[in-house]
Short mmCIF file of C-alpha atoms and ligand atoms in Angstrom, two decimals:
data_model
loop_
_atom_site.label_atom_id
_atom_site.label_comp_id
_atom_site.label_asym_id
_atom_site.label_seq_id
_atom_site.Cartn_x
_atom_site.Cartn_y
_atom_site.Cartn_z
CA MET M 1 -6.09 5.43 -42.44
CA GLU M 2 -8.93 7.11 -40.48
CA PRO M 3 -7.76 7.50 -36.72
CA ASN M 4 -10.44 5.23 -34.90
CA ALA M 5 -8.39 3.76 -31.81
CA ASP M 6 -9.72 4.70 -28.56
CA ILE M 7 -6.50 4.73 -26.68
CA ALA M 8 -2.73 4.05 -27.00
CA LEU M 9 -0.72 1.71 -24.72
CA ILE M 10 2.91 1.84 -24.22
CA GLY M 11 4.90 -1.04 -22.64
CA LEU M 12 4.00 -4.29 -23.25
CA ALA M 13 5.27 -6.21 -20.09
CA VAL M 14 2.77 -8.10 -17.67
CA MET M 15 0.53 -5.19 -16.89
CA GLY M 16 0.39 -3.57 -20.50
CA GLN M 17 -0.46 -6.65 -22.13
CA ASN M 18 -3.34 -7.49 -19.74
CA LEU M 19 -4.82 -3.91 -19.64
CA ILE M 20 -4.92 -4.14 -23.39
CA LEU M 21 -6.69 -7.39 -23.41
CA ASN M 22 -9.24 -5.97 -21.00
CA MET M 23 -10.01 -2.96 -22.66
CA ASP M 24 -10.32 -4.84 -25.91
CA ASP M 25 -12.90 -7.03 -24.03
CA HIS M 26 -14.71 -3.93 -23.36
CA GLY M 27 -15.12 -2.76 -26.73
CA PHE M 28 -12.64 -0.49 -26.88
CA THR M 29 -9.90 -0.26 -29.90
CA VAL M 30 -6.07 -0.14 -28.41
CA VAL M 31 -3.09 0.76 -30.32
CA ALA M 32 0.07 -1.27 -28.69
CA TYR M 33 3.53 0.23 -28.96
CA ASN M 34 6.92 -0.91 -26.79
CA ARG M 35 10.19 0.36 -26.72
CA SER M 36 11.46 -2.92 -28.20
CA THR M 37 9.20 -2.97 -31.03
CA GLU M 38 9.58 -6.74 -31.87
CA LYS M 39 7.26 -7.45 -28.54
CA VAL M 40 4.70 -5.47 -30.66
CA ASP M 41 4.71 -8.27 -33.30
CA GLN M 42 4.99 -10.88 -30.60
CA PHE M 43 1.87 -9.79 -28.78
CA LEU M 44 -0.24 -9.18 -31.71
CA ALA M 45 0.72 -12.77 -33.12
CA ASN M 46 -0.15 -14.41 -29.71
CA GLU M 47 -1.87 -13.05 -26.84
CA ALA M 48 -3.82 -10.38 -28.91
CA LYS M 49 -4.39 -12.80 -31.70
CA GLY M 50 -8.06 -12.56 -32.68
CA THR M 51 -8.61 -9.13 -30.94
CA LYS M 52 -9.13 -5.90 -32.58
CA VAL M 53 -5.82 -4.56 -30.84
CA LEU M 54 -3.52 -2.64 -33.31
CA GLY M 55 0.16 -2.40 -33.53
CA ALA M 56 2.69 0.45 -33.96
CA HIS M 57 6.27 0.34 -34.51
CA SER M 58 7.01 4.23 -33.81
CA ILE M 59 5.34 6.78 -31.39
CA ALA M 60 4.31 8.76 -34.76
CA GLU M 61 2.42 5.78 -36.22
CA MET M 62 0.85 4.89 -32.52
CA VAL M 63 -0.19 8.65 -32.25
CA SER M 64 -1.70 8.78 -36.24
CA ARG M 65 -4.05 5.94 -35.26
CA LEU M 66 -5.65 7.58 -32.29
CA LYS M 67 -9.08 9.83 -32.06
CA ARG M 68 -8.86 13.15 -30.51
CA PRO M 69 -8.58 14.19 -27.90
CA ARG M 70 -5.74 11.71 -28.01
CA ARG M 71 -4.87 9.36 -25.16
CA VAL M 72 -1.52 7.45 -24.54
CA MET M 73 -1.02 5.40 -21.49
CA MET M 74 2.10 4.27 -20.18
CA LEU M 75 3.00 0.91 -18.52
CA VAL M 76 6.74 1.13 -18.30
CA LYS M 77 9.23 0.66 -15.58
CA ALA M 78 8.79 3.72 -13.03
CA GLY M 79 11.67 6.54 -13.15
CA LYS M 80 13.38 7.72 -16.44
CA PRO M 81 11.58 5.76 -19.12
CA VAL M 82 8.34 7.78 -17.95
CA ASP M 83 10.26 11.00 -18.36
CA GLU M 84 11.92 9.60 -21.62
CA PHE M 85 8.48 8.68 -23.09
CA ILE M 86 6.81 12.03 -22.34
CA ASP M 87 9.60 13.75 -24.13
CA GLN M 88 9.10 11.61 -27.17
CA LEU M 89 5.29 11.86 -27.04
CA ILE M 90 5.07 15.65 -26.61
CA PRO M 91 6.06 16.84 -30.32
CA HIS M 92 3.40 14.47 -31.86
CA LEU M 93 0.32 15.49 -29.50
CA GLU M 94 -1.74 18.55 -29.63
CA PRO M 95 -3.29 20.59 -27.06
CA GLY M 96 -6.17 18.79 -25.09
CA ASP M 97 -4.47 15.35 -25.59
CA ILE M 98 -3.87 13.22 -22.44
CA ILE M 99 -0.74 11.35 -21.24
CA ILE M 100 -1.48 9.12 -18.39
CA ASP M 101 1.06 7.09 -16.44
CA GLY M 102 -0.16 3.90 -15.15
CA GLY M 103 3.00 2.72 -13.50
CA ASN M 104 4.07 2.78 -9.81
CA SER M 105 5.62 6.31 -10.00
CA LEU M 106 6.35 8.27 -7.04
CA PHE M 107 3.81 10.99 -6.56
CA GLU M 108 6.19 13.64 -6.41
CA ASP M 109 7.39 12.62 -9.98
CA THR M 110 3.74 12.82 -10.88
CA ASN M 111 3.29 16.49 -9.74
CA ARG M 112 6.36 17.55 -11.47
CA ARG M 113 5.26 15.84 -14.86
CA GLN M 114 1.87 17.31 -14.45
CA LYS M 115 3.13 20.72 -14.34
CA TYR M 116 5.63 19.93 -17.37
CA VAL M 117 3.11 18.47 -19.51
CA GLU M 118 0.55 21.06 -19.02
CA SER M 119 3.03 23.52 -19.53
CA LYS M 120 3.03 22.27 -23.45
CA GLY M 121 -0.72 22.59 -23.55
CA LEU M 122 -1.46 18.71 -22.60
CA LEU M 123 -3.20 17.13 -19.81
CA TYR M 124 -1.93 14.79 -17.57
CA ILE M 125 -3.19 11.76 -15.34
CA GLY M 126 -1.02 9.65 -13.01
CA THR M 127 -2.99 6.49 -11.83
CA GLY M 128 -2.25 3.74 -9.68
CA VAL M 129 -3.23 0.35 -10.88
CA SER M 130 -3.30 -2.89 -8.51
CA GLY M 131 -4.31 -6.16 -8.82
CA GLY M 132 -1.20 -7.71 -10.62
CA GLU M 133 -1.51 -9.65 -13.63
CA GLU M 134 -4.92 -11.05 -13.08
CA GLY M 135 -6.22 -7.79 -11.86
CA ALA M 136 -4.99 -6.13 -14.98
CA ARG M 137 -6.69 -8.88 -17.21
CA ARG M 138 -9.87 -9.21 -15.35
CA GLY M 139 -10.63 -5.87 -13.37
CA PRO M 140 -8.02 -3.83 -11.41
CA SER M 141 -8.40 -1.24 -8.91
CA ILE M 142 -7.62 2.03 -10.47
CA MET M 143 -6.65 5.08 -8.48
CA PRO M 144 -6.42 8.29 -11.03
CA GLY M 145 -5.22 11.53 -10.22
CA GLY M 146 -3.75 14.70 -12.27
CA SER M 147 -5.47 17.15 -14.41
CA PRO M 148 -8.88 17.52 -13.50
CA ALA M 149 -10.18 18.28 -17.17
CA ALA M 150 -8.59 14.98 -18.25
CA TRP M 151 -10.98 12.67 -16.10
CA PRO M 152 -14.28 12.96 -18.11
CA HIS M 153 -11.98 11.76 -21.25
CA VAL M 154 -10.75 8.55 -19.74
CA LYS M 155 -13.60 7.85 -17.05
CA ASP M 156 -15.44 5.44 -19.19
CA ILE M 157 -12.27 3.46 -20.18
CA PHE M 158 -11.07 3.27 -16.82
CA GLN M 159 -14.50 2.49 -15.26
CA ALA M 160 -15.19 -0.13 -17.63
CA ILE M 161 -12.22 -2.12 -17.11
CA SER M 162 -11.89 -1.60 -13.48
CA ALA M 163 -13.12 -4.20 -10.65
CA LYS M 164 -16.78 -3.80 -9.64
CA VAL M 165 -18.01 -4.46 -6.33
CA GLU M 166 -21.33 -4.51 -4.47
CA GLY M 167 -23.79 -4.95 -7.61
CA GLY M 168 -21.67 -3.11 -10.08
CA THR M 169 -19.72 -0.15 -8.58
CA PRO M 170 -16.49 0.46 -10.27
CA CYS M 171 -13.17 0.19 -8.26
CA CYS M 172 -12.19 3.40 -9.99
CA GLU M 173 -13.06 7.03 -9.02
CA TRP M 174 -11.02 10.44 -9.37
CA VAL M 175 -8.67 10.61 -6.49
CA GLY M 176 -7.72 14.61 -6.52
CA GLU M 177 -5.04 16.67 -8.36
CA MET M 178 -1.51 16.01 -9.18
CA GLY M 179 0.01 13.05 -7.61
CA ALA M 180 -2.96 12.42 -5.59
CA GLY M 181 -3.82 8.99 -7.46
CA HIS M 182 -0.16 7.81 -7.12
CA TYR M 183 -0.14 8.85 -3.58
CA VAL M 184 -3.13 6.57 -2.58
CA LYS M 185 -1.56 3.61 -4.56
CA MET M 186 1.64 4.25 -2.82
CA VAL M 187 -0.25 3.94 0.82
CA HIS M 188 -2.11 1.15 -0.58
CA ASN M 189 0.93 -0.59 -1.31
CA GLY M 190 2.51 0.29 2.27
CA ILE M 191 -0.71 -1.12 3.73
CA GLU M 192 0.18 -4.19 1.52
CA TYR M 193 3.49 -4.62 2.86
CA GLY M 194 1.75 -4.51 6.57
CA ASP M 195 -1.01 -6.87 5.65
CA MET M 196 1.77 -9.37 4.34
CA GLN M 197 3.93 -9.25 7.17
CA LEU M 198 1.14 -9.55 9.57
CA ILE M 199 0.10 -12.78 8.04
CA CYS M 200 3.90 -14.02 7.97
CA GLU M 201 3.93 -13.38 12.05
CA ALA M 202 0.60 -15.40 12.37
CA TYR M 203 2.28 -18.22 10.22
CA ASN M 204 5.62 -18.12 11.92
CA ILE M 205 3.81 -18.54 15.47
CA MET M 206 1.74 -21.48 14.46
CA LYS M 207 4.77 -22.90 12.81
CA THR M 208 7.58 -22.45 15.28
CA GLY M 209 5.62 -22.04 18.48
CA LEU M 210 2.77 -24.75 17.82
CA GLY M 211 4.81 -26.83 15.49
CA MET M 212 1.95 -26.84 13.02
CA SER M 213 2.63 -28.14 9.31
CA ALA M 214 1.70 -26.26 6.06
CA ASP M 215 -1.39 -28.47 5.98
CA ASP M 216 -2.73 -27.70 9.38
CA MET M 217 -2.03 -23.90 8.84
CA HIS M 218 -3.90 -24.23 5.43
CA GLU M 219 -6.97 -25.28 7.43
CA VAL M 220 -6.52 -22.40 9.78
CA PHE M 221 -6.32 -19.94 7.00
CA ALA M 222 -9.28 -21.36 5.21
CA GLU M 223 -11.37 -20.94 8.20
CA TRP M 224 -9.92 -17.43 8.68
CA ASN M 225 -10.95 -16.33 5.06
CA ARG M 226 -14.71 -17.18 5.94
CA GLY M 227 -14.93 -14.56 8.58
CA ASP M 228 -13.67 -11.00 9.33
CA LEU M 229 -10.24 -11.74 7.81
CA ASP M 230 -11.88 -12.41 4.48
CA SER M 231 -9.16 -11.15 2.06
CA TYR M 232 -7.37 -11.69 -1.15
CA LEU M 233 -4.02 -12.14 0.90
CA ILE M 234 -5.30 -14.64 3.30
CA GLU M 235 -6.97 -16.72 0.46
CA ILE M 236 -3.70 -16.85 -1.64
CA SER M 237 -1.69 -17.61 1.76
CA ARG M 238 -4.21 -20.32 2.34
CA ASP M 239 -3.56 -21.76 -1.42
CA ILE M 240 0.30 -21.29 -1.10
CA LEU M 241 0.27 -23.50 2.26
CA ALA M 242 -1.39 -26.38 0.24
CA LYS M 243 0.80 -26.32 -2.94
CA LYS M 244 3.35 -29.23 -3.03
CA ASP M 245 6.46 -29.15 -4.73
CA ALA M 246 7.24 -32.21 -6.94
CA ASP M 247 8.28 -34.51 -4.26
CA GLY M 248 4.99 -34.07 -2.69
CA LEU M 249 6.20 -31.76 0.36
CA PRO M 250 5.00 -28.10 0.80
CA LEU M 251 6.66 -25.88 -1.50
CA VAL M 252 6.65 -22.89 0.79
CA ASP M 253 9.05 -24.84 3.33
CA LYS M 254 11.60 -24.92 0.42
CA ILE M 255 11.53 -21.08 -0.40
CA LEU M 256 14.55 -19.23 0.75
CA ASP M 257 13.51 -16.59 3.67
CA THR M 258 14.68 -13.35 1.98
CA ALA M 259 12.30 -10.91 0.94
CA GLY M 260 12.64 -8.54 -2.01
CA GLN M 261 10.87 -5.14 -2.48
CA LYS M 262 10.73 -2.57 -5.46
CA GLY M 263 10.26 0.71 -3.41
CA THR M 264 6.79 1.78 -2.79
CA GLY M 265 6.78 0.73 1.01
CA LYS M 266 9.91 2.34 1.53
CA TRP M 267 8.19 5.59 -0.33
CA THR M 268 5.34 5.47 2.11
CA VAL M 269 7.59 5.51 5.01
CA ILE M 270 9.70 8.15 3.95
CA ASN M 271 6.74 10.11 3.21
CA SER M 272 5.36 9.49 6.89
CA GLN M 273 8.46 10.90 8.37
CA ASP M 274 8.15 14.04 6.28
CA LEU M 275 4.53 14.55 7.38
CA GLY M 276 5.33 13.48 11.10
CA ILE M 277 2.64 10.67 10.96
CA PRO M 278 3.41 7.02 12.68
CA ILE M 279 2.74 4.44 10.22
CA THR M 280 4.80 2.12 12.55
CA LEU M 281 3.17 -1.19 11.13
CA MET M 282 4.17 -0.26 7.77
CA ALA M 283 7.74 0.72 8.70
CA GLU M 284 8.28 -2.40 10.56
CA ALA M 285 7.09 -4.21 7.53
CA VAL M 286 9.63 -2.79 5.47
CA TYR M 287 12.31 -3.27 8.02
CA SER M 288 11.39 -6.67 8.39
CA ARG M 289 11.95 -7.30 4.65
CA CYS M 290 15.58 -5.65 5.25
CA VAL M 291 16.06 -8.01 8.22
CA SER M 292 15.03 -11.06 5.89
CA ALA M 293 17.50 -9.95 3.53
CA LEU M 294 20.54 -10.26 5.83
CA LYS M 295 20.36 -13.89 5.49
CA ASP M 296 24.12 -14.89 5.92
CA GLU M 297 24.44 -12.61 9.17
CA ARG M 298 21.11 -14.21 10.57
CA VAL M 299 22.47 -17.73 10.14
CA GLN M 300 25.71 -16.80 11.89
CA ALA M 301 24.09 -14.92 14.65
CA SER M 302 21.59 -17.74 15.25
CA SER M 303 24.55 -19.70 16.51
CA MET M 304 26.00 -17.09 18.77
CA LEU M 305 22.96 -15.24 20.38
CA GLU M 306 21.10 -16.94 23.06
CA GLY M 307 17.34 -16.78 23.65
CA PRO M 308 14.53 -19.06 24.67
CA ASN M 309 13.16 -22.25 23.04
CA PRO M 310 10.22 -20.99 20.70
CA ALA M 311 8.18 -24.23 21.11
CA LEU M 312 5.02 -24.10 23.16
CA PRO M 313 4.53 -27.89 23.77
CA ASP M 314 1.94 -27.61 26.33
CA ILE M 315 -0.56 -25.31 24.07
CA ALA M 316 0.44 -27.62 21.29
CA ALA M 317 -0.55 -30.68 23.04
CA SER M 318 -4.09 -29.67 24.26
CA PRO M 319 -6.50 -29.20 21.66
CA GLU M 320 -8.58 -26.85 23.75
CA ARG M 321 -5.42 -24.51 24.46
CA LYS M 322 -4.24 -24.90 20.92
CA SER M 323 -7.56 -23.58 19.55
CA ALA M 324 -7.89 -20.79 21.84
CA PHE M 325 -4.35 -19.69 20.96
CA ILE M 326 -5.02 -19.98 17.53
CA GLU M 327 -7.71 -17.74 17.87
CA ASP M 328 -5.91 -15.43 19.82
CA ILE M 329 -3.56 -15.19 16.94
CA ARG M 330 -6.51 -14.22 14.56
CA ASN M 331 -7.27 -11.75 16.84
CA ALA M 332 -3.69 -10.42 16.97
CA LEU M 333 -3.77 -10.23 13.27
CA TYR M 334 -7.22 -8.62 13.29
CA ALA M 335 -6.48 -5.89 15.75
CA SER M 336 -2.93 -5.12 14.09
CA LYS M 337 -4.55 -4.90 10.83
CA ILE M 338 -7.25 -2.35 12.38
CA VAL M 339 -4.10 -0.30 13.48
CA SER M 340 -2.65 -0.49 10.34
CA TYR M 341 -5.29 0.78 8.00
CA ALA M 342 -5.81 3.36 10.86
CA GLN M 343 -2.31 4.61 10.30
CA GLY M 344 -2.57 4.67 6.56
CA TYR M 345 -5.73 6.92 6.94
CA MET M 346 -3.74 9.24 9.54
CA LEU M 347 -1.10 9.40 6.61
CA MET M 348 -3.59 10.26 3.97
CA ARG M 349 -5.43 12.82 6.05
CA ALA M 350 -2.22 14.57 6.59
CA ALA M 351 -1.10 14.31 3.08
CA ALA M 352 -4.60 15.87 1.85
CA LYS M 353 -3.99 18.84 4.31
CA GLU M 354 -0.34 19.22 3.44
CA TYR M 355 -0.84 18.98 -0.49
CA GLN M 356 -4.46 20.20 -0.42
CA TRP M 357 -6.18 17.52 -1.84
CA ASN M 358 -9.79 16.61 -1.07
CA LEU M 359 -9.64 13.24 -0.62
CA ASN M 360 -12.65 10.85 -0.21
CA TYR M 361 -11.87 8.28 2.35
CA GLY M 362 -14.82 6.21 1.92
CA GLY M 363 -14.36 6.33 -1.74
CA ILE M 364 -10.58 4.89 -1.26
CA ALA M 365 -11.90 2.17 0.70
CA LEU M 366 -14.45 1.30 -1.97
CA MET M 367 -11.76 1.36 -4.58
CA TRP M 368 -9.36 -0.74 -2.61
CA ARG M 369 -12.60 -3.24 -1.81
CA GLY M 370 -12.14 -4.98 -5.03
CA GLY M 371 -9.47 -5.65 -7.86
CA CYS M 372 -6.41 -5.02 -5.70
CA ILE M 373 -3.97 -6.89 -3.68
CA ILE M 374 -5.32 -5.85 -0.44
CA ARG M 375 -9.15 -6.43 -1.18
CA SER M 376 -10.88 -7.60 1.58
CA ARG M 377 -14.43 -7.68 3.49
CA PHE M 378 -12.78 -5.44 6.30
CA LEU M 379 -12.75 -2.50 3.72
CA GLY M 380 -16.52 -2.36 3.65
CA LYS M 381 -16.51 -1.49 7.13
CA ILE M 382 -13.86 1.08 6.73
CA LYS M 383 -16.20 2.72 3.97
CA GLU M 384 -18.94 2.33 6.26
CA ALA M 385 -17.22 4.54 8.74
CA TYR M 386 -16.32 7.13 6.66
CA ASP M 387 -19.57 7.20 5.01
CA SER M 388 -21.34 7.92 8.21
CA ASN M 389 -18.69 10.32 9.32
CA PRO M 390 -16.51 11.72 6.73
CA ALA M 391 -14.81 13.80 9.07
CA LEU M 392 -13.53 11.05 11.19
CA THR M 393 -10.23 11.72 13.07
CA ASN M 394 -9.04 8.28 13.26
CA LEU M 395 -10.35 4.95 12.21
CA LEU M 396 -9.75 3.68 15.66
CA LEU M 397 -12.25 6.17 17.24
CA ASP M 398 -14.98 4.73 15.18
CA ASP M 399 -17.88 2.81 17.14
CA TYR M 400 -17.27 -0.33 15.09
CA PHE M 401 -13.70 -0.52 15.51
CA VAL M 402 -13.64 0.56 18.79
CA GLY M 403 -15.89 -2.54 19.51
CA GLU M 404 -13.82 -4.86 17.47
CA ILE M 405 -10.57 -3.88 19.27
CA ARG M 406 -12.35 -4.51 22.62
CA LYS M 407 -13.11 -8.07 21.64
CA ALA M 408 -9.59 -8.81 20.11
CA GLN M 409 -7.62 -7.31 22.58
CA ASP M 410 -6.92 -9.90 25.36
CA GLY M 411 -5.81 -12.44 22.63
CA TRP M 412 -3.85 -9.84 21.02
CA ARG M 413 -1.72 -9.13 24.46
CA ASN M 414 -1.33 -12.79 24.98
CA VAL M 415 0.02 -13.56 21.63
CA VAL M 416 2.50 -10.47 21.91
CA ALA M 417 3.43 -11.33 25.46
CA THR M 418 3.81 -14.94 24.64
CA ALA M 419 5.76 -14.38 21.72
CA ALA M 420 8.09 -11.83 23.60
CA LEU M 421 8.65 -14.58 26.20
CA LYS M 422 9.43 -17.37 23.78
CA GLY M 423 11.65 -15.54 21.44
CA ILE M 424 9.48 -15.46 18.64
CA PRO M 425 9.96 -12.23 16.58
CA VAL M 426 6.48 -10.39 15.87
CA PRO M 427 7.33 -6.57 15.11
CA ALA M 428 4.04 -6.02 13.29
CA PHE M 429 1.96 -7.31 16.13
CA SER M 430 3.94 -5.77 18.86
CA THR M 431 4.24 -2.23 17.17
CA ALA M 432 0.65 -2.22 16.58
CA LEU M 433 -0.06 -2.88 20.40
CA ALA M 434 2.50 -0.27 21.40
CA PHE M 435 1.10 2.14 19.38
CA TYR M 436 -2.64 1.69 20.52
CA ASP M 437 -1.46 1.80 23.95
CA GLN M 438 0.31 4.95 23.25
CA TYR M 439 -2.38 6.52 21.07
CA ARG M 440 -5.01 5.88 23.98
CA SER M 441 -2.55 7.21 26.69
CA GLY M 442 -3.53 10.66 27.70
CA VAL M 443 0.01 11.12 29.18
CA LEU M 444 2.94 10.05 27.66
CA PRO M 445 6.51 10.50 29.17
CA ALA M 446 7.38 13.12 26.55
CA ASN M 447 7.42 15.46 29.61
CA LEU M 448 10.69 13.89 30.41
CA LEU M 449 11.82 14.18 27.02
CA GLN M 450 11.23 18.01 26.71
CA ALA M 451 13.06 18.32 29.88
CA GLN M 452 16.05 16.38 28.48
CA ARG M 453 16.01 18.53 25.44
CA ASP M 454 15.91 21.76 27.27
CA TYR M 455 18.68 20.35 29.72
CA PHE M 456 21.04 19.87 27.02
CA GLY M 457 20.05 22.27 23.98
CA ALA M 458 18.05 24.73 25.47
CA HIS M 459 14.97 24.02 23.57
CA THR M 460 12.39 24.99 25.86
CA TYR M 461 9.08 23.40 26.95
CA GLU M 462 5.27 24.09 27.62
CA ARG M 463 3.81 23.72 31.12
CA ILE M 464 0.77 21.93 31.94
CA ASP M 465 -0.05 24.93 34.16
CA GLN M 466 0.12 27.58 31.47
CA PRO M 467 -1.67 27.97 28.16
CA ARG M 468 -0.34 26.14 25.01
CA GLY M 469 1.94 27.98 22.95
CA GLN M 470 4.13 29.62 26.06
CA PHE M 471 7.79 28.35 26.07
CA PHE M 472 9.75 28.09 29.10
CA HIS M 473 13.52 27.70 29.44
CA THR M 474 15.11 26.45 32.78
CA ASN M 475 18.85 26.74 33.50
CA TRP M 476 19.06 23.27 34.86
CA THR M 477 22.62 23.37 35.94
CA GLY M 478 22.99 26.97 37.05
CA LYS M 479 25.90 27.00 34.85
CA GLY M 480 23.82 27.71 31.46
CA GLY M 481 22.78 30.80 30.35
CA ALA M 482 19.19 32.20 30.14
CA THR M 483 19.18 32.32 26.34
CA ALA M 484 16.60 29.46 24.84
CA SER M 485 16.99 27.80 21.33
CA SER M 486 14.17 28.88 18.61
CA THR M 487 11.35 26.56 18.95
CA TYR M 488 10.21 24.72 15.87
CA ASN M 489 9.07 21.29 14.85
CA VAL M 490 10.61 19.66 11.66
P1 LIG Q 1 8.02 -3.67 -15.78
O1 LIG Q 1 8.09 -2.70 -14.87
O2 LIG Q 1 8.91 -4.75 -15.86
O3 LIG Q 1 8.41 -2.69 -17.32
C1 LIG Q 1 8.54 -3.34 -18.44
C2 LIG Q 1 8.47 -2.23 -19.65
O4 LIG Q 1 9.10 -0.99 -19.25
C3 LIG Q 1 8.71 -2.77 -20.79
O5 LIG Q 1 7.61 -2.11 -21.89
C4 LIG Q 1 9.90 -2.26 -21.12
O6 LIG Q 1 10.37 -2.00 -22.58
C5 LIG Q 1 9.95 -0.74 -20.37
N1 LIG Q 1 11.30 -0.32 -20.19
C6 LIG Q 1 12.01 -0.59 -19.22
BR1 LIG Q 1 12.23 -2.10 -18.02
N2 LIG Q 1 13.37 0.10 -19.69
C7 LIG Q 1 13.09 1.09 -20.40
C8 LIG Q 1 13.51 2.22 -20.85
N3 LIG Q 1 14.50 2.52 -20.11
N4 LIG Q 1 13.02 3.19 -21.87
C9 LIG Q 1 11.78 2.71 -22.44
N5 LIG Q 1 11.00 1.72 -21.45
C10 LIG Q 1 11.66 0.86 -20.87
O7 LIG Q 1 6.57 -3.93 -16.27
P2 LIG Q 1 5.28 -4.12 -15.38
O8 LIG Q 1 5.61 -5.57 -14.58
O9 LIG Q 1 4.12 -4.60 -16.67
O10 LIG Q 1 4.65 -3.00 -14.75
C11 LIG Q 1 4.68 -1.74 -15.53
C12 LIG Q 1 4.40 -0.63 -14.70
O11 LIG Q 1 3.25 -0.95 -13.58
C13 LIG Q 1 5.61 -0.38 -13.62
O12 LIG Q 1 5.58 0.73 -13.03
C14 LIG Q 1 5.26 -1.39 -12.43
O13 LIG Q 1 5.85 -0.82 -11.10
C15 LIG Q 1 3.88 -1.06 -12.24
N6 LIG Q 1 3.02 -2.01 -11.66
C16 LIG Q 1 3.30 -3.43 -11.77
C17 LIG Q 1 2.59 -4.63 -10.92
C18 LIG Q 1 2.95 -5.99 -11.31
O14 LIG Q 1 2.14 -6.59 -10.67
N7 LIG Q 1 3.84 -6.34 -12.19
C19 LIG Q 1 1.45 -3.95 -10.59
C20 LIG Q 1 1.11 -2.77 -10.44
C21 LIG Q 1 1.91 -1.72 -10.81
P3 LIG Q 1 10.96 -2.89 -23.35
O15 LIG Q 1 10.21 -4.34 -23.45
O16 LIG Q 1 11.93 -2.51 -24.35
O17 LIG Q 1 12.26 -3.43 -22.31
#
């Protein structure tokens, strides 16, 4: 048979199946393959029935049906399965052929795999794909990185199947070399953790502080979704709050309060520690999931550890005060979200420097603008900020966002202070505010900290009355020696 397929796709779970159907919709011929080959037949007989999708029952058969250069995309569980498929594919491919990993792989694995695959004369792409099942089917955000020579060969397919914004601009652009695409997807997921946590904190104050019902909160989220917070995650939260269980009661109230995680948020936080960048809000979001998982301990602690009554009856009883407080909560969410994205962009800047990537920050905001889980109107403003100043040091210093935080800040502070007084946990709102106040402090108490370090470990300090880079040691007790420890930062 003449090889006529445009691309092969390995992995017939939710992402793989939907991406194949999306590619088919756009006129590409796809060969489908899966480790458990019975899924190939099931897929062809059901979801792919009536399409021109081809099936293969072995890697050799799959490769034999592909045009050159061959493009093989994997949508399989991240980790070992990706390495195993790469090893199975290599003997069947020839120089110039392209292996693509579309799963949530760790960017360092992608760095390693690209080197390995290129050493065999092949090209490699590691791409983030976001949008879940619906995105994969109707248009995801796609963040590709890897061998630059591979991009012209996949660009048409990727941009055709991706989400489109602003009159047809695809939410897919080349991100950079090596693991840059997977890195940007990882930060996307970290930001997603943060956005979700912020929404949950807003929900929790309305529920436990103001005693609002799911239906009441549905109305609030519907209203918020018409303004600056307009986003996919606010939209689905609005719809979740309206969903009733079989008995007519809100389903959300019956869901156990322990959250799971698959690791991409954790990877973002680990990497931020390596690069020395404070993504405090994403870190709190990851830890909040960890705290939520300690259900049994929390139940036990709830009967032993005292705190104030979280109810805010005076505010809840007054329609005017209630609506003003709900507006404060909206402001707390909005301002914290600005801080979270500023932190995410700080991390990407540091990564670009460390790993020598030339990241296009406005382009990344555009890629996230549609198709993916964090898609929002707000990202359009981030794109504008970086378009007008690609060298912007920090999103918080952009004129638009300076003004937005100025407007939101009183409400934000009121919510964090009220929550603290009433014992309602708002880790993401409060860490965002703490970061904001630290970041705008020309002077922090790290002078005392350096003195402590020098006192117990002779770690030295710099002085405000001497040029930077000169280090001093004091014999604080009169008992220590004059020898200083070496000066370095980890
Ligand atoms: P899963 O992450 O559930 O993976 C299922 C696929 O991996 C199946 O094809 C399965 O083959 C294969 N697989 C497994 Br599991 N273990 C394997 C092994 N040891 N060797 C070979 N193949 C193996 O599917 P998914 O949810 O569609 O996600 C695919 C990728 O996309 C993942 O990296 C995921 O993190 C990422 N992603 C998922 C989403 C989402 O919303 N689900 C969104 C964005 C990105 P089998 O059928 O033979 O078991």
